Coordinates of C-alpha atoms and ligand atoms in Angstrom, one line a residue:
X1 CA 49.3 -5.4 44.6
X2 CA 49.8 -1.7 43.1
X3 CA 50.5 -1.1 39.6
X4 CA 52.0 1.3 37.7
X5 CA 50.0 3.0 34.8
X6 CA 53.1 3.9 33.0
X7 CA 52.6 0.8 30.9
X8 CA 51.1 -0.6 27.6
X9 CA 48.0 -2.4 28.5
X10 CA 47.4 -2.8 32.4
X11 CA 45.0 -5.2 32.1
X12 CA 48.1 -7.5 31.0
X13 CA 49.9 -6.6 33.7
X14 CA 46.6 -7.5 36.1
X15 CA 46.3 -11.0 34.4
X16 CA 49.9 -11.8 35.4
X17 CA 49.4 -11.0 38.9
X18 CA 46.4 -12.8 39.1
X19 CA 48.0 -15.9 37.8
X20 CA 51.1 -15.3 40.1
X21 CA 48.4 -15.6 43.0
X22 CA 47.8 -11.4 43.6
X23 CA 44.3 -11.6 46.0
X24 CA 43.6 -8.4 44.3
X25 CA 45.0 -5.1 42.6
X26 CA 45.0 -1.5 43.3
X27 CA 45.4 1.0 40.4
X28 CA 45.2 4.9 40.1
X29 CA 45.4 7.5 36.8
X30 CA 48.8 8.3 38.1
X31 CA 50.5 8.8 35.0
X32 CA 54.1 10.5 34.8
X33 CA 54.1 13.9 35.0
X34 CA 55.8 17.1 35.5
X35 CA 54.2 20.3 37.3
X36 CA 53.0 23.9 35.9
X37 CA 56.0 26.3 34.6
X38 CA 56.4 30.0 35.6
X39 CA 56.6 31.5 32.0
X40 CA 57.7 34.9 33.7
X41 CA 60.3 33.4 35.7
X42 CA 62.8 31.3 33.4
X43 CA 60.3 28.3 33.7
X44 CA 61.1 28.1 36.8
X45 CA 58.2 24.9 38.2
X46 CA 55.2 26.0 40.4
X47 CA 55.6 23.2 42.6
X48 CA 58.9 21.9 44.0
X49 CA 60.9 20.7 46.7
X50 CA 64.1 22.7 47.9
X51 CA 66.5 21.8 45.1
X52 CA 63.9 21.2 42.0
X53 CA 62.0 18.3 40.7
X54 CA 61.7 14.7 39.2
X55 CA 59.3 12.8 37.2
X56 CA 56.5 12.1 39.4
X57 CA 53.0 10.3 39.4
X58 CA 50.0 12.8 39.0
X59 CA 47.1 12.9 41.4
X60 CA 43.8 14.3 41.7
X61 CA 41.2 15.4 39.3
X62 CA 43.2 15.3 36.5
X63 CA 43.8 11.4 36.6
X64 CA 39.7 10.5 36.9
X65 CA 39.5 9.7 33.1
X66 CA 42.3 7.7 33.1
X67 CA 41.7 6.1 36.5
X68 CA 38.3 4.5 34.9
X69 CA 40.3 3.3 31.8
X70 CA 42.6 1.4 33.2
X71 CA 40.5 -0.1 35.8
X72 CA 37.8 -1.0 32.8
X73 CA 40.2 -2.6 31.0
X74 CA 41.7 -4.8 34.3
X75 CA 38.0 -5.8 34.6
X76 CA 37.5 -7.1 31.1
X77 CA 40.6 -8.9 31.2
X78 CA 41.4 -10.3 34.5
X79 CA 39.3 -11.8 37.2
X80 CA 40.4 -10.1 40.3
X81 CA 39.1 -7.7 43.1
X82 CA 40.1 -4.0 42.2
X83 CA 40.8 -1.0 43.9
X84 CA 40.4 2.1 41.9
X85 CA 41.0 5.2 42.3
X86 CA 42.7 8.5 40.7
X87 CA 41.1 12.4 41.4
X88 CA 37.8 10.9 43.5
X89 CA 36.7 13.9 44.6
X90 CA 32.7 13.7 45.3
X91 CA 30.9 10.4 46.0
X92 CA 29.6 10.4 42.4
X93 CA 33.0 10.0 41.1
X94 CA 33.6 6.8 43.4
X95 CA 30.3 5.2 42.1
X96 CA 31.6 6.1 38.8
X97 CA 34.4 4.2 39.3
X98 CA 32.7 1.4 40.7
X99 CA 30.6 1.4 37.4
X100 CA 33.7 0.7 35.5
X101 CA 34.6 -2.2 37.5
X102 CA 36.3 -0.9 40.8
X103 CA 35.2 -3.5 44.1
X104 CA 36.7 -1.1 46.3
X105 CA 37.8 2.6 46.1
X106 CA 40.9 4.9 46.7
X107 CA 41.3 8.7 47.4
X108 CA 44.1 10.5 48.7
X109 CA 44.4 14.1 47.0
X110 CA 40.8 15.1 48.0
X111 CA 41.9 14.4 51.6
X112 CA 44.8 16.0 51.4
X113 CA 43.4 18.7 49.7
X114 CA 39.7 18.7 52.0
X115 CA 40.4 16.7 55.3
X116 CA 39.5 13.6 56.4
X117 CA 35.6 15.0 56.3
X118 CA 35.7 14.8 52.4
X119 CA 36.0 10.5 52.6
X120 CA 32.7 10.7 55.6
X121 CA 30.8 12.9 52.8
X122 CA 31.6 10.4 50.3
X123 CA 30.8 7.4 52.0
X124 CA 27.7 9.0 53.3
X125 CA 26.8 10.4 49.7
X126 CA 27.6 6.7 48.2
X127 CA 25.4 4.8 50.7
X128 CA 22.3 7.2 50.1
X129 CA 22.9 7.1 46.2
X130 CA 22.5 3.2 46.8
X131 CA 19.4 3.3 48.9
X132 CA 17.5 5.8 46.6
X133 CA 18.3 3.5 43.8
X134 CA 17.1 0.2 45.6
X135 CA 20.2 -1.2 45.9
X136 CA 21.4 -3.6 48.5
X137 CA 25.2 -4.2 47.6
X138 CA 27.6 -2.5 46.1
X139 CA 28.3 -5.4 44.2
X140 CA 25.1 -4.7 42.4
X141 CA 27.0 -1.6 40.4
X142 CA 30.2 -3.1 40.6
X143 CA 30.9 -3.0 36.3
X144 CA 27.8 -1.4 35.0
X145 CA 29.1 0.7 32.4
X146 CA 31.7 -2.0 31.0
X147 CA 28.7 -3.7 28.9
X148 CA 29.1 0.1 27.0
X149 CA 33.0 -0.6 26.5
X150 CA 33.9 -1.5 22.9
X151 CA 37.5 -2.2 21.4
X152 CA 38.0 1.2 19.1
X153 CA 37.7 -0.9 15.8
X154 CA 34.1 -2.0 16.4
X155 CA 33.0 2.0 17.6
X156 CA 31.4 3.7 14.3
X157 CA 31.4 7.5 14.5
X158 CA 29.2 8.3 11.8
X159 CA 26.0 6.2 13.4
X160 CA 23.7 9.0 13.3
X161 CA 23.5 13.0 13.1
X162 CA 21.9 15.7 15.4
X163 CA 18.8 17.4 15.4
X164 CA 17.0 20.1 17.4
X165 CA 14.4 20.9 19.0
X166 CA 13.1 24.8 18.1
X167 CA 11.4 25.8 20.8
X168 CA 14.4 24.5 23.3
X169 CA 17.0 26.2 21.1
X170 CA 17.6 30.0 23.2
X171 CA 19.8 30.7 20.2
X172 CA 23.3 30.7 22.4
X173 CA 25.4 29.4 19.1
X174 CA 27.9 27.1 21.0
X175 CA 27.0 24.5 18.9
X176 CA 27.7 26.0 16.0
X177 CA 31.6 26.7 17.6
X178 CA 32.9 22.9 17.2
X179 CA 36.3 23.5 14.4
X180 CA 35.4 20.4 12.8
X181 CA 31.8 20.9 11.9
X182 CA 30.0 22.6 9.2
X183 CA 26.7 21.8 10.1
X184 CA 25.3 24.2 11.6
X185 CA 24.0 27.5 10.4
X186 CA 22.0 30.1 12.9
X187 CA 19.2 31.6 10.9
X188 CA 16.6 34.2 13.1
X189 CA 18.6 32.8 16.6
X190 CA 17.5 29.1 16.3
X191 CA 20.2 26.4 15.3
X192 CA 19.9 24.7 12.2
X193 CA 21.3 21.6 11.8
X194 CA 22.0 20.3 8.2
X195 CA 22.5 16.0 8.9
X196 CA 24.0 15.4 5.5
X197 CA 26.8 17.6 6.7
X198 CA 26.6 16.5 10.3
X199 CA 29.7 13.6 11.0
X200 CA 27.3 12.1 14.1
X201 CA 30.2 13.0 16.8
X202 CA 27.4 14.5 19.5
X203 CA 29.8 17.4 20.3
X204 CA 27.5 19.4 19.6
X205 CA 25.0 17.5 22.0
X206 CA 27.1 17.9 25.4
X207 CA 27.8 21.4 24.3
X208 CA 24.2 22.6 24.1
X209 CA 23.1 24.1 27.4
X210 CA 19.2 23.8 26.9
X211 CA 19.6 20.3 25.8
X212 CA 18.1 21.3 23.0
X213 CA 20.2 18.6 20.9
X214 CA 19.3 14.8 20.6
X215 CA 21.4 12.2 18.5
X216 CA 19.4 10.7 16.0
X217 CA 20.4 7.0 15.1
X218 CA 20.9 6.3 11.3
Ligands
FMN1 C1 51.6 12.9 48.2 C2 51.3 11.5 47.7 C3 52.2 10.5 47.8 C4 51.9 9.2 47.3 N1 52.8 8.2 47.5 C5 52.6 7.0 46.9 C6 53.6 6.0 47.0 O1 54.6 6.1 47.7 N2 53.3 4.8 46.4 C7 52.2 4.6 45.7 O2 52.0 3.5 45.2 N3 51.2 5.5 45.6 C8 51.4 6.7 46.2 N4 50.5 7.7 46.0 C9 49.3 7.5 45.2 C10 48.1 7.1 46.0 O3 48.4 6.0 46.8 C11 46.9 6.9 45.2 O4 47.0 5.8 44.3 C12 46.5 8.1 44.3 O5 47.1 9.2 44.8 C13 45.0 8.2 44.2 O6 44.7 9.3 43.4 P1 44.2 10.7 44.1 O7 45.4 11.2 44.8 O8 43.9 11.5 42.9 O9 43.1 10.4 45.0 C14 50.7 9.0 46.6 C15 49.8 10.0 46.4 C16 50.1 11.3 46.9 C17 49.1 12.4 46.7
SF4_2 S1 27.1 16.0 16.0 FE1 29.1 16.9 15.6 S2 29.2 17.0 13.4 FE2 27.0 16.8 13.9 S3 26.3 18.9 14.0 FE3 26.9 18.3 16.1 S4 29.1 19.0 16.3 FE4 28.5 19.0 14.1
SF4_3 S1 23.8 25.2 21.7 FE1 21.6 24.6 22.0 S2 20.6 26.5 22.6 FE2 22.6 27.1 21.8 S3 22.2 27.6 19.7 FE3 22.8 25.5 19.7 S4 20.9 24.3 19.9 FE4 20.4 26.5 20.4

């Protein structure tokens, strides 16, 4: 069966399927949308047919993120096969998706943006990824990240603060860009990072470019 995302809680709507006998469900980060606006042309849309546009489901790389949420949160709460899929453009993104809980995998926009070629690269990049990694089944990565999922209530923010390493800091400043954060001071082209001051988001972190930035737990 095929659901909709445009609702509250998908893994809800999974659960009733299953119990009304579904042998499995397919899913994609479709969301509704509307297209890109010409702002020099009276908002006329970028993309339309002959005589304008409706609401419409999204596709492609856009929908990724939201794809693996509402396939992680069918595979915490209902028991069936999934197919997932939303913006799978390169074979890592499909074994992402299998990570949060996706048996099986769906891509249309990066077919219909690449050719049929772009589903033989990602099987063929999927089936090395498993053999480098020793495994024998897909099954075996089938839900690996969910044991990371928590509900938002039991997720603490301010778990630990950021430090850096000197000699790996080149001095760029990007972490000290973040609007939220007064932490960090540049003093002789090396970031300084005061953790009284530091909230513990990791911002910071996925923004430095040398990886010169580690979380440190409290
Ligand atoms: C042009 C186009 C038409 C689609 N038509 C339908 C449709 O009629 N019914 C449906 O359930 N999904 C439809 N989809 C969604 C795909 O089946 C699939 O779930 C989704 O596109 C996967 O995301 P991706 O396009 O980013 O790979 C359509 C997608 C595209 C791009
Ligand atoms: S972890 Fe967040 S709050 Fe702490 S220094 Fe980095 S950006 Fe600032
Ligand atoms: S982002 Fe990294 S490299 Fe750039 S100043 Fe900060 S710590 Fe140094």
């Amino acid at each position: 069966v095929k659901l909709t995302p445009n609702v509250a809680d998908i893994g809800v709507t999974a659960k009733a399927a299953e119990a009304a006998g579904a042998d499995g469900v397919c899913v994609a980060g479709a969301q509704s949308s509307l297209p890109l606006v010409d702002i020099y042309n009276q908002g006329k849309p970028q993309y339309h047919l002959l005589n304008g546009v409706a609401h419409g489901s999204l596709g492609g790389p856009a929908t990724k993120l939201m794809g693996f949420s509402l396939v992680a949160n069918i595979a915490k709460k209902a028991g069936l096969p999934i197919v997932g899929g939303g913006g799978l453009e390169t074979w890592q993104d499909s074994i992402m998706m299998m990570m949060w809980g996706a048996q099986l995998v769906t891509v249309c926009t990066a077919a219909m943006w690449y050719g049929w070629e772009n589903i033989s690269k990602q099987v063929e990049g999927m089936e090395k990824y498993l053999e480098k990694m020793g495994y024998t089944d897909y099954s075996q990565i089938t839900g690996q990240s969910l044991q990371y999922l928590r509900s938002s209530k039991d997720l603490d923010a301010i778990n630990g603060w950021a430090a850096v390493e000197e000699e790996k800091c080149i001095g760029c400043g990007k972490c000290e860009k973040p609007a939220h954060c007064n932490a960090v001071t540049m003093v002789n082209k090396k970031a300084i990072i005061d953790p009284v001051k530091c909230l513990g988001c990791g911002i910071c972190e996925a923004l430095c470019p040398t990886k010169a930035i580690t979380m440190q737990m409290a």
